[in-house]
CSV table of C-alpha atoms in Angstrom, one decimal:
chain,number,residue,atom,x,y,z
S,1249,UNK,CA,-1.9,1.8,-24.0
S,1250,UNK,CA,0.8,5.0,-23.5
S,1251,UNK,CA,2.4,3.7,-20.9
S,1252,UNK,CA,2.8,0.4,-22.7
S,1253,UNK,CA,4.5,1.9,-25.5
S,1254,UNK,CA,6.5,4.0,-23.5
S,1255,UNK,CA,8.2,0.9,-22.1
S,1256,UNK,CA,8.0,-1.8,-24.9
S,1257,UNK,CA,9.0,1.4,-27.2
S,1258,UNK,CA,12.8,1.3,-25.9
S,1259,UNK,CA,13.2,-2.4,-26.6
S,1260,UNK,CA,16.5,-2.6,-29.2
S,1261,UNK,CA,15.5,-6.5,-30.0
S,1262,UNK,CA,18.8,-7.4,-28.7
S,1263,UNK,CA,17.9,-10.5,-26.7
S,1264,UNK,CA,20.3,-9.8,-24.0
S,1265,UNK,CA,16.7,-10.0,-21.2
S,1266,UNK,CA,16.2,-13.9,-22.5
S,1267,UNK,CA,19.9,-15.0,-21.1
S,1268,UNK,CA,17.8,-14.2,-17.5
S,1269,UNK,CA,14.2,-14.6,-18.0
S,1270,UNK,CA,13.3,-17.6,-15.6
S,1271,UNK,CA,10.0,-18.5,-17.8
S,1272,UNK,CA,11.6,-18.9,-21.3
S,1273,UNK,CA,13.8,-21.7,-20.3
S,1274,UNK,CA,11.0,-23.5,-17.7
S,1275,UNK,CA,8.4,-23.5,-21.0
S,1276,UNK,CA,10.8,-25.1,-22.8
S,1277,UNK,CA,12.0,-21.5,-25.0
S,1278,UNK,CA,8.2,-20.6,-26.3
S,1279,UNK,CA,9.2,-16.9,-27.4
S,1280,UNK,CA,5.8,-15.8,-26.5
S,1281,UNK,CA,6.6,-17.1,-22.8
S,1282,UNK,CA,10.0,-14.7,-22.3
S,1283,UNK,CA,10.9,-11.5,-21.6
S,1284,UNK,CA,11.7,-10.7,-25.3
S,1285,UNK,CA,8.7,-12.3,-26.7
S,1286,UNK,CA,6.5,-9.9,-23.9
S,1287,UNK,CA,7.8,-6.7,-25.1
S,1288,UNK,CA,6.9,-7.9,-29.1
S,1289,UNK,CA,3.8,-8.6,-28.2
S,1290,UNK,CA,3.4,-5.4,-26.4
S,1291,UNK,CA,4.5,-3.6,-29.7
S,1292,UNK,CA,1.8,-5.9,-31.5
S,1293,UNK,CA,-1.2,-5.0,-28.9
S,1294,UNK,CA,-0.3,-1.6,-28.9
S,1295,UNK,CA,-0.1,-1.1,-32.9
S,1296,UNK,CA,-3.4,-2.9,-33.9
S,1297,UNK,CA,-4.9,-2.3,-30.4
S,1298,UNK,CA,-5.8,-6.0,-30.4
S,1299,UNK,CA,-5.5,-8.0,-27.1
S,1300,UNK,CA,-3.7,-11.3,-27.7
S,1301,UNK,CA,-4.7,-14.5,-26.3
S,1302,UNK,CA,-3.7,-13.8,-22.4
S,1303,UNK,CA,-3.2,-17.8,-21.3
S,1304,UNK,CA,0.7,-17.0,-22.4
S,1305,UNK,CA,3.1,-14.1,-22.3
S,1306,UNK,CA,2.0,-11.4,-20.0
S,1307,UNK,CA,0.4,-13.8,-16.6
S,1308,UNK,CA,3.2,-16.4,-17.5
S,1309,UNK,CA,6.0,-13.2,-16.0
S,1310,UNK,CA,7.0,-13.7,-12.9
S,1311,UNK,CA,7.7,-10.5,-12.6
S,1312,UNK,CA,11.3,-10.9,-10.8
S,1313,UNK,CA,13.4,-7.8,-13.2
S,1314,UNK,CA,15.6,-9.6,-13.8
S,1315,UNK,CA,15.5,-8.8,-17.2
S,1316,UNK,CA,15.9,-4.3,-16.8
S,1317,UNK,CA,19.5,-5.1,-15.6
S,1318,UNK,CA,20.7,-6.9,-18.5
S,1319,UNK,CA,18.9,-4.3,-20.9
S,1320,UNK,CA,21.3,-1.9,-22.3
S,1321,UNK,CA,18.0,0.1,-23.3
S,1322,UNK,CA,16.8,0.3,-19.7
S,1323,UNK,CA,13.6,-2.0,-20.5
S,1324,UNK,CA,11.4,-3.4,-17.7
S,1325,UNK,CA,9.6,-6.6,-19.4
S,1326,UNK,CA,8.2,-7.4,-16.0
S,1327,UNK,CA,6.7,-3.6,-16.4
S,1328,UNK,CA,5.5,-4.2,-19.8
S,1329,UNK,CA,3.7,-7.3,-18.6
S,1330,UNK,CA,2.0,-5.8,-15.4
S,1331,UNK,CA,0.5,-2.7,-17.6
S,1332,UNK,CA,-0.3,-6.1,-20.3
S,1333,UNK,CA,-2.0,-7.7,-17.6
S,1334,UNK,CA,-4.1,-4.7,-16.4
S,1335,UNK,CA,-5.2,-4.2,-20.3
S,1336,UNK,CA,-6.3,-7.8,-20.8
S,1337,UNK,CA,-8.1,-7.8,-17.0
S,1338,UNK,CA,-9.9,-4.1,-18.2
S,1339,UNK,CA,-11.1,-6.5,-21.6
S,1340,UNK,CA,-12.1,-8.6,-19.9
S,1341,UNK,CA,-10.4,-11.3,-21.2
S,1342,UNK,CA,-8.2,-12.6,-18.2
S,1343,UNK,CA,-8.1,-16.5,-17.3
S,1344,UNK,CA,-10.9,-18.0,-15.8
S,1345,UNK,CA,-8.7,-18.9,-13.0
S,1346,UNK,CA,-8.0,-15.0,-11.9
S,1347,UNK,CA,-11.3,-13.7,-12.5
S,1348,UNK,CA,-12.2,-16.9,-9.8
S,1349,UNK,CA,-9.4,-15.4,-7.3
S,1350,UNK,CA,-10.5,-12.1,-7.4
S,1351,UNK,CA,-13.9,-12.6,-6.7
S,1352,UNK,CA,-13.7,-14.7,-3.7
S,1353,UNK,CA,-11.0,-11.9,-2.6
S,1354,UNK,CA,-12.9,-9.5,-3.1
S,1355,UNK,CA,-16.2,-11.3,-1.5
S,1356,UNK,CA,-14.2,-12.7,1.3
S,1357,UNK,CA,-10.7,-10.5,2.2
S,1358,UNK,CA,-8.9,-13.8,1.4
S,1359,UNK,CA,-8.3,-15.3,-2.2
S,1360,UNK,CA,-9.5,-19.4,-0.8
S,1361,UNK,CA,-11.8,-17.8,1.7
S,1362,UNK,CA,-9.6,-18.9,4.9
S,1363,UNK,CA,-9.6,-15.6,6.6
S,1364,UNK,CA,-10.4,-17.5,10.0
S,1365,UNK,CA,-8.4,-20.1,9.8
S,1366,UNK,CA,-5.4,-17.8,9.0
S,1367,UNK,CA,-5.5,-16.9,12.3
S,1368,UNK,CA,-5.3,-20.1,14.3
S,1369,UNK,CA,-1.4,-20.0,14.4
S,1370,UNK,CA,-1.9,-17.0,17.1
S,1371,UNK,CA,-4.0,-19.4,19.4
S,1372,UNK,CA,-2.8,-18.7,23.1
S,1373,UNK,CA,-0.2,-15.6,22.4
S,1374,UNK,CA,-0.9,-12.4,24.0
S,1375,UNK,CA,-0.9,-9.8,22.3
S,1376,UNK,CA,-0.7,-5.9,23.4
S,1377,UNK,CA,-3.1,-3.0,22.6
S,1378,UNK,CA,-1.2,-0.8,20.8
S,1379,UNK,CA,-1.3,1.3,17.6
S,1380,UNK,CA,1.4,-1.2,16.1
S,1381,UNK,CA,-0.1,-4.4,15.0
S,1382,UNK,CA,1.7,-7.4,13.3
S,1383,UNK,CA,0.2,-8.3,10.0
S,1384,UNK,CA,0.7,-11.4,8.5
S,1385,UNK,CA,-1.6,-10.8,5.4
S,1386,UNK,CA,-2.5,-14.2,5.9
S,1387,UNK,CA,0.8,-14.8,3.5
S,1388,UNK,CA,2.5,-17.5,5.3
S,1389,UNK,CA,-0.4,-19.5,6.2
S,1390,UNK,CA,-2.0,-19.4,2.6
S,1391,UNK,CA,0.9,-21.0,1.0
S,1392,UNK,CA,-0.7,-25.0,3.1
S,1393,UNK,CA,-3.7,-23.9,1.1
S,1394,UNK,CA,-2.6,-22.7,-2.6
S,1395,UNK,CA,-0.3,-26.3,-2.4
S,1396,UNK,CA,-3.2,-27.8,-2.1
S,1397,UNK,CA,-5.3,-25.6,-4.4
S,1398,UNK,CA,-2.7,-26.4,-7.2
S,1399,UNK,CA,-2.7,-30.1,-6.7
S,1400,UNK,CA,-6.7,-30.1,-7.5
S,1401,UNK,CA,-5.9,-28.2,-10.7
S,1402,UNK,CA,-3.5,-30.4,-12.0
S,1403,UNK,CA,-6.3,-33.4,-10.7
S,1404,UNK,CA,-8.9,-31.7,-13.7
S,1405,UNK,CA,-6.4,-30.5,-15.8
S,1406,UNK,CA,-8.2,-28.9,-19.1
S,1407,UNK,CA,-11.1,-28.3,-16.6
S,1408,UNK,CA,-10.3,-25.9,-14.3
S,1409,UNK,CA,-11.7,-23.1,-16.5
S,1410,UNK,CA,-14.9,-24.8,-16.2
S,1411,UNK,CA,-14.2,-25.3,-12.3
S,1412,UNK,CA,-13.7,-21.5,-11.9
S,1413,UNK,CA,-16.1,-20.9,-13.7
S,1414,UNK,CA,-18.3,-22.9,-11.3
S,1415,UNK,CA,-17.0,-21.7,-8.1
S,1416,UNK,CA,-17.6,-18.2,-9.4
S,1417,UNK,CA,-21.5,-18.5,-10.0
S,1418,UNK,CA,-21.2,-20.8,-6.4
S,1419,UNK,CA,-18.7,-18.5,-4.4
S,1420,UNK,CA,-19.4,-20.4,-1.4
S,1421,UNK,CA,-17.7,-23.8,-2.7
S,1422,UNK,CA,-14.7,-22.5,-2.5
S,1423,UNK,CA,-14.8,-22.5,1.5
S,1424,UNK,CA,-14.4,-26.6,1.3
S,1425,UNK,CA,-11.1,-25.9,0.4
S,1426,UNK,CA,-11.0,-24.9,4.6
S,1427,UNK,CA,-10.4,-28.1,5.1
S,1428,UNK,CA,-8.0,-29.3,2.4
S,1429,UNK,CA,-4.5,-28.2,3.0
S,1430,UNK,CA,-0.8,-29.6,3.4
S,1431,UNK,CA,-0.7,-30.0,7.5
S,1432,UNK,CA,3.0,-30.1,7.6
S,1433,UNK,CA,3.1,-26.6,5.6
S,1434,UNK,CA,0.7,-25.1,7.9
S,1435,UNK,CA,2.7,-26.5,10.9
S,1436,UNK,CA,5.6,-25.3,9.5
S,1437,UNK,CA,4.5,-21.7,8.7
S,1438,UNK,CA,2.9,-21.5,12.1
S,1439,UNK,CA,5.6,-21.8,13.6
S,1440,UNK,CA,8.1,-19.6,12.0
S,1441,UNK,CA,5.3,-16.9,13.1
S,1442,UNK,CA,5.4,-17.8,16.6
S,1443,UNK,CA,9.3,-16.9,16.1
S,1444,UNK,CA,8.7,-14.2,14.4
S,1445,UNK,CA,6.5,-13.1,17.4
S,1446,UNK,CA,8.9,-14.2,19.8
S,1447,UNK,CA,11.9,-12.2,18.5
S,1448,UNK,CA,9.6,-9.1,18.4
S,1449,UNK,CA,8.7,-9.3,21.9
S,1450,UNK,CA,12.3,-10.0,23.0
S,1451,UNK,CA,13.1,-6.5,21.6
S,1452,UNK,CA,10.4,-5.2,23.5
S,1453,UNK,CA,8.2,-3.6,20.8
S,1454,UNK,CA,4.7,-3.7,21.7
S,1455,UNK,CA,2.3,-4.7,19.5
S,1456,UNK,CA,-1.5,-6.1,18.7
S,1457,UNK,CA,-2.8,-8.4,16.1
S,1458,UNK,CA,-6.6,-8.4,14.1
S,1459,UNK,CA,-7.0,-11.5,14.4
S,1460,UNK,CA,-9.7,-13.2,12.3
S,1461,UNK,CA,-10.3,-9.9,11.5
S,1462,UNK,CA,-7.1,-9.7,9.7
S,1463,UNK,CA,-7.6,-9.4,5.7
S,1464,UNK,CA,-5.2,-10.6,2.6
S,1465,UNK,CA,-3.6,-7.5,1.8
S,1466,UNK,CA,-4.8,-7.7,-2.0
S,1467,UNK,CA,-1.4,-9.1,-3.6
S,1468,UNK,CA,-3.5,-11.2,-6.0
S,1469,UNK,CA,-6.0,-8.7,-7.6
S,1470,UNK,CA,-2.6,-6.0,-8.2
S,1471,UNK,CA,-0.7,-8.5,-9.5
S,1472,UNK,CA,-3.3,-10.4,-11.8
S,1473,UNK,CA,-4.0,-6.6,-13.2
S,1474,UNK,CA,-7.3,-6.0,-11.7
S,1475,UNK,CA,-6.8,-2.3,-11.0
S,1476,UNK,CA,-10.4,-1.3,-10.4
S,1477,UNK,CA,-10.8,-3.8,-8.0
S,1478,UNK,CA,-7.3,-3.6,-6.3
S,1479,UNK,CA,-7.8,0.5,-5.8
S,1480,UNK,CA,-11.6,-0.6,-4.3
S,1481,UNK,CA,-9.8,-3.5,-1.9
S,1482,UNK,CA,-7.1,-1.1,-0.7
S,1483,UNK,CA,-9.3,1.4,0.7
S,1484,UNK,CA,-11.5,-1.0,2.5
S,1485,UNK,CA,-8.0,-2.2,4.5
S,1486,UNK,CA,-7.0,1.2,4.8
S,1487,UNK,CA,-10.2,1.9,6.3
S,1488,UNK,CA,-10.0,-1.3,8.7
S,1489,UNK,CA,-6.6,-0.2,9.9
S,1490,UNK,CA,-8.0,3.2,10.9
S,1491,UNK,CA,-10.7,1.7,12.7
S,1492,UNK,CA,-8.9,-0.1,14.8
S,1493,UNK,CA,-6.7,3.0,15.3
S,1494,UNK,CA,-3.4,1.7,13.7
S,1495,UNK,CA,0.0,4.4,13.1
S,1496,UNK,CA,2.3,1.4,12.6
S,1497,UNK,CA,2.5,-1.7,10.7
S,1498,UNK,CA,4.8,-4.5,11.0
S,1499,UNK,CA,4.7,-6.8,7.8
S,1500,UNK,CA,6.6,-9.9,7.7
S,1501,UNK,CA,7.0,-11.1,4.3
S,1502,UNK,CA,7.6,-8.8,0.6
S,1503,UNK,CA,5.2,-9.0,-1.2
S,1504,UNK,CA,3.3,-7.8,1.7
S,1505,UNK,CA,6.1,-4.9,2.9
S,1506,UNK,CA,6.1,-3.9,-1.0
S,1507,UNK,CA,2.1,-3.3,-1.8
S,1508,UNK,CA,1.6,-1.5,1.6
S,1509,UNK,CA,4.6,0.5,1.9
S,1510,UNK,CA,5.2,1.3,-1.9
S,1511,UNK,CA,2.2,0.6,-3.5
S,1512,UNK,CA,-1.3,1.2,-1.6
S,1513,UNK,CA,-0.1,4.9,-1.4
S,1514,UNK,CA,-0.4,5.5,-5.3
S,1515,UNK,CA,-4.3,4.8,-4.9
S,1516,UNK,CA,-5.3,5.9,-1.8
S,1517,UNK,CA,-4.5,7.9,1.4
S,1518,UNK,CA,-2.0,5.4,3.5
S,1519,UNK,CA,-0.3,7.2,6.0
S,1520,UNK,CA,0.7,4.5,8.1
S,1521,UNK,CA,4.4,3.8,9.1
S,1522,UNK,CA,5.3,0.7,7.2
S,1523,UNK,CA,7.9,-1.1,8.5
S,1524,UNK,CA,9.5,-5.3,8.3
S,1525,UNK,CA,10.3,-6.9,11.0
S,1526,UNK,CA,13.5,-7.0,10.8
S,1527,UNK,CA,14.0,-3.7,11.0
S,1528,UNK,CA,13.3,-3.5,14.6
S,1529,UNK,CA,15.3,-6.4,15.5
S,1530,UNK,CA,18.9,-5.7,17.1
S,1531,UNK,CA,21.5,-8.1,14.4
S,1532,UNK,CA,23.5,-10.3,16.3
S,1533,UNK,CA,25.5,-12.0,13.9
S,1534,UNK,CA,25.1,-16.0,13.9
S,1535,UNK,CA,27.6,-18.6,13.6
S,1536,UNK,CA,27.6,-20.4,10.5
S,1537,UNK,CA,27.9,-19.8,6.4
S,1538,UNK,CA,24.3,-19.7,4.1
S,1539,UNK,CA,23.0,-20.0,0.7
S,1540,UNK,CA,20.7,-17.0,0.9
S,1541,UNK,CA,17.2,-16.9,-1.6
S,1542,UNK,CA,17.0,-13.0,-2.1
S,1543,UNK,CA,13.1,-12.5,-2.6
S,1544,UNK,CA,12.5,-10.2,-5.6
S,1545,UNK,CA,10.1,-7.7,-3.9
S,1546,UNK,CA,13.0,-6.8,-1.6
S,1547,UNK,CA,15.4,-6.4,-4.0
S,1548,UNK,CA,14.1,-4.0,-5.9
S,1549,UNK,CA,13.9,-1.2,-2.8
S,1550,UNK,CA,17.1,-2.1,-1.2
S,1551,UNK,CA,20.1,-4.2,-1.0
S,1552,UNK,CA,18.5,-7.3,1.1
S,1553,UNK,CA,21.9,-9.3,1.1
S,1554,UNK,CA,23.6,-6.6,3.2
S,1555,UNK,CA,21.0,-6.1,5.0
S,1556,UNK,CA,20.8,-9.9,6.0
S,1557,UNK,CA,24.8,-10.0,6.5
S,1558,UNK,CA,24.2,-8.4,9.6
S,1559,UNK,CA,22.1,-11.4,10.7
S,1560,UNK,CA,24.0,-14.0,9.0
S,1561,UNK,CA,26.9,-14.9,6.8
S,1562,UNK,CA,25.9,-14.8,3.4
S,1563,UNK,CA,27.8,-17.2,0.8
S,1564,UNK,CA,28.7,-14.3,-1.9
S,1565,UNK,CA,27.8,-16.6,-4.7
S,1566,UNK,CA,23.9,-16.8,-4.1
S,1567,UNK,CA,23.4,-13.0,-3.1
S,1568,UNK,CA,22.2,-12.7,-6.3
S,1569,UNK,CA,18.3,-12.3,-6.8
S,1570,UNK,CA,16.6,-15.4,-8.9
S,1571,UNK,CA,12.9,-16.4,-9.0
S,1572,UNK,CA,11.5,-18.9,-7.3
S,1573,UNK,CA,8.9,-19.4,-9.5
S,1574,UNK,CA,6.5,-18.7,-7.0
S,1575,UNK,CA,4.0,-16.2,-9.1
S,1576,UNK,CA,3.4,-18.5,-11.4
S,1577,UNK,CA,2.2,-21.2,-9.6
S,1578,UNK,CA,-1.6,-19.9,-9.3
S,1579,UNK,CA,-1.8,-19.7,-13.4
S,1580,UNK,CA,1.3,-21.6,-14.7
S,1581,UNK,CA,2.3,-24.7,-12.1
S,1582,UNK,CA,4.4,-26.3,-14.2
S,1583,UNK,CA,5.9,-23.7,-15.0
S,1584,UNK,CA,6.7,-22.9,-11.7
S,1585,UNK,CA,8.2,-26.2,-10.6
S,1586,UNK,CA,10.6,-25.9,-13.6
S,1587,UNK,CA,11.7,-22.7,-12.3
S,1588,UNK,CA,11.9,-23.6,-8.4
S,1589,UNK,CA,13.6,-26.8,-9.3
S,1590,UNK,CA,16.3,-25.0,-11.2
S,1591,UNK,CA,16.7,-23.0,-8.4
S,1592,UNK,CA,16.6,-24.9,-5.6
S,1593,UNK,CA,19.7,-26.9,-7.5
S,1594,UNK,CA,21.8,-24.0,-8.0
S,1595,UNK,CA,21.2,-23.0,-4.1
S,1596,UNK,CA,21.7,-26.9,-3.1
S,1597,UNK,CA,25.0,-26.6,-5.2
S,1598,UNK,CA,26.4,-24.6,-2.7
S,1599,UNK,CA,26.8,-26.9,-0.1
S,1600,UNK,CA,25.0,-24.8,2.6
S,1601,UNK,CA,21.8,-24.5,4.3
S,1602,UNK,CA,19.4,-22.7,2.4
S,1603,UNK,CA,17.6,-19.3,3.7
S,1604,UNK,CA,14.8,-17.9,2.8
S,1605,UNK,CA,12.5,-14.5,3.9
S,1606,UNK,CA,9.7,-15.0,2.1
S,1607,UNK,CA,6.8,-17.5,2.5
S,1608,UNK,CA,5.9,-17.7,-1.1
S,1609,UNK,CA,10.1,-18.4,-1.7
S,1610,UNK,CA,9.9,-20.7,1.3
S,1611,UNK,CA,7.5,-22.8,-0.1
S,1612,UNK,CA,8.7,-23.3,-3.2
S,1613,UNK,CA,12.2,-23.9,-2.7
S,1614,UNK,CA,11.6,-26.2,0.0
S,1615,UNK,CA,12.1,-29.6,-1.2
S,1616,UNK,CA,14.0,-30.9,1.7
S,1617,UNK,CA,14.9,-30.0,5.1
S,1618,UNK,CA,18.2,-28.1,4.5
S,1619,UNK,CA,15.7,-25.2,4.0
S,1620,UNK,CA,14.7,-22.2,6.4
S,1621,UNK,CA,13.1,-19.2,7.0
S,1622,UNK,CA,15.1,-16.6,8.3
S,1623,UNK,CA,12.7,-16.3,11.2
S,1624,UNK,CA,14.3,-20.0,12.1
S,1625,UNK,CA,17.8,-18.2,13.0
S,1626,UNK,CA,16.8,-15.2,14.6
C-alpha cells in the first residue's frame, strides 16, 4: 500500500496522461479504464484499504508509460497499476482468467502448456555446446497459440470465468489447446527464428539451445501481479540455466530481454550476461525507408529507434513508442483490437513497410502483409 501512495500520491489531477493512454479511448473513454481514472482509484484503495472490483482499471493498463512523459508531476500510472495488480492478486481477487494462466505456468513452465511444441521450429538446426544459449522464451511461438486461445474466449463469452475455472480444477484440459493454433502464425514465427538463427551464426557467435527443455520465462505471472509465484518461477529458471552451465544469454524479443536482464535480478541471484540479439550482430545499413513499431519494453532502457537506424532507415514520424495493444489481449480482447487497429492505421498512414521487434507487436499489428519482423531484414 506505501509504495502505491507514494506514486498515485504525486498525481496533480491534471489530465494531461489521458491525451496518451491507449485504453481510455479503445473502451470508449470509461474513466475507470485510463491512466487518470488508475491513479483515483489508487488514492481510493489506498484510503479505505478496500480493493475495487479488478475486471477494470488496473489489468485493463497496458502498461506502455506512456503516460509519466506527459506528467508534469512525474507520475507513472502504468506503475501505479502494476503495484494495483500485485494487491488485488495478494487478495485474492484477480480474474478467473489469470489465476487459470498462472497455474498451468506454474504446473507446466508454459502459460497453454506447449512447452514441447515451442520447440519444433529448431527441428534440423545444429546447435553448438556452449555456455551461450539462444532463448526464445517460447515468446514467438506462443503468439499461434494465445490467437487461438482468444478466439475460444470470445466463442463463450460471459463464460470464460466458468471455463477457467474448469481448466483450473482440470489442469490437464488445457493441453488440447496443443493442437489448436493459427498454422500461418506458427509458420510465420518459425521462421523469423530460423533468421534469427541464421544471422547469429553468420557473425560467428556460438551458441546452444534447451530445447523442449526450454521454459516461458514467467512474463505472465510478473505482469498479472502474482509476485509470490513470479519470485518462486524465477528461481526454478535460474536454477535450470545453471544446470546446464549457462554465463550468457541471448533473448530475442522485450519482454523477454526486460524481465531477465532488469527484472529477475530484484528477486533472485541472476548473474548471467543478458544480452539481445541484436547486439551481437555487425549493422549494415539496408536499402529502403520504414515505419518502425518501437516495442515499449525497449523503450524504456534505451533509445531503440537509434539503435535500429543502424540497421535500417527509420521514417522520423513513427520513432515514437505507441502500444500495440498486445497486453491486453489475454484479459481485455477487444480492447486490444481497438488499440492495435488504431495503430496499425497510423503506421499504414505512412506509406511504408511496417517493422516490428517484438513477437507480441508483430502479431498484433499484422493485419496484412506490409508487416515484418526485423529479423526479416537482417
Amino acid at each position: 500500500m506505501e509504495l502505491l501512495i507514494q506514486e498515485a500520491g504525486k498525481c496533480v489531477n491534471c489530465g494531461f496522461c489521458e491525451s496518451v493512454c491507449p485504453t481510455l479511448p479503445a473502451s470508449s473513454f470509461i474513466a475507470s479504464i485510463g491512466a487518470r481514472g488508475r491513479v483515483d482509484i489508487a488514492k481510493f484503495v489506498y484510503k479505505n484499504g478496500t480493493v475495487i472490483d479488478p475486471s477494470t482499471s488496473f489489468y485493463s493498463c497496458v502498461d506502455c508509460y506512456a503516460c509519466v512523459a506527459v506528467c508534469p508531476a512525474g507520475v507513472n500510472a502504468g506503475k501505479v497499476s502494476e503495484i494495483g495488480r500485485q494487491i488485488v492478486a495478494k487478495s485474492g481477487n484477480a480474474p478467473e482468467v489469470a489465476k487459470m494462466i498462472v497455474q498451468i505456468t506454474m504446473l507446466y513452465k508454459n502459460p497453454l502448456a506447449v512447452r514441447e511444441m515451442c520447440a519444433k521450429w529448431a527441428t534440423g538446426i545444429d546447435f553448438d555446446k556452449s555456455s551461450t544459449i539462444l532463448y526464445t522464451g517460447n515468446m514467438y511461438q506462443l503468439m499461434a497459440y494465445l490467437k487461438s486461445f482468444s478466439r475460444v474466449r470470445k466463442m463463450i463469452g460471459s463464460y470464460d470465468a466458468k471455463f477457467a475455472r474448469l481448466i483450473r480444477e482440470r489442469p490437464s484440459l488445457i493441453r488440447a489447446l496443443s493442437r489448436m493454433y493459427d498454422r500461418k502464425m506458427m509458420d510465420q514465427m518459425s521462421i523469423y527464428l530460423r533468421n534469427i538463427v541464421n544471422a547469429l551464426k553468420k557473425a560467428g557467435i556460438k551458441f546452444g539451445y534447451l530445447g523442449e527443455e526450454e521454459p516461458y520465462p514467467g512474463t505472465f505471472i510478473y505482469d498479472l501481479g502474482f509476485m509470490d509465484d513470479f519470485v518462486s518461477y524465477a528461481q526454478y529458471v535460474s536454477n535450470l540455466f545453471r544446470e546446464h552451465g549457462v554465463e550468457r544469454i541471448i533473448t530475442v524479443d522485450p519482454h523477454t530481454y526486460e524481465l531477465l536482464k532488469y527484472i529477475y535480478p530484484r528477486y533472485v541471484k541472476f548473474d548471467f550476461d543478458v544480452v539481445y540479439y541484436l547486439e551481437l550482430i555487425e549493422p549494415k545499413k539496408l536499402e529502403g525507408r520504414y515505419a518502425v513499431h518501437t516495442p515499449c519494453h525497449f523503450s524504456r532502457y534505451f533509445d531503440f529507434t537509434s539503435f535500429i537506424s543502424k540497421f535500417i532507415d527509420v521514417s522520423p514520424d513513427t520513432g515514437q513508442t505507441k502500444c500495440c495493444g498486445g497486453p491486453d489481449e489475454l484479459l481485455f480482447p477487444q480492447i486490444s483490437e481497438n488499440i492495435s487497429q488504431r495503430r496499425f492505421s497510423e503506421l499504414k498512414a505512412e506509406g511504408l513497410p511496417i517493422i516490428t521487434a517484438c513477437p507480441i507487436c508483430y502479431a498484433n499489428l499484422a493485419k496484412d502483409d506490409t508487416v515484418y519482423d526485423i529479423s526479416a531484414l537482417i
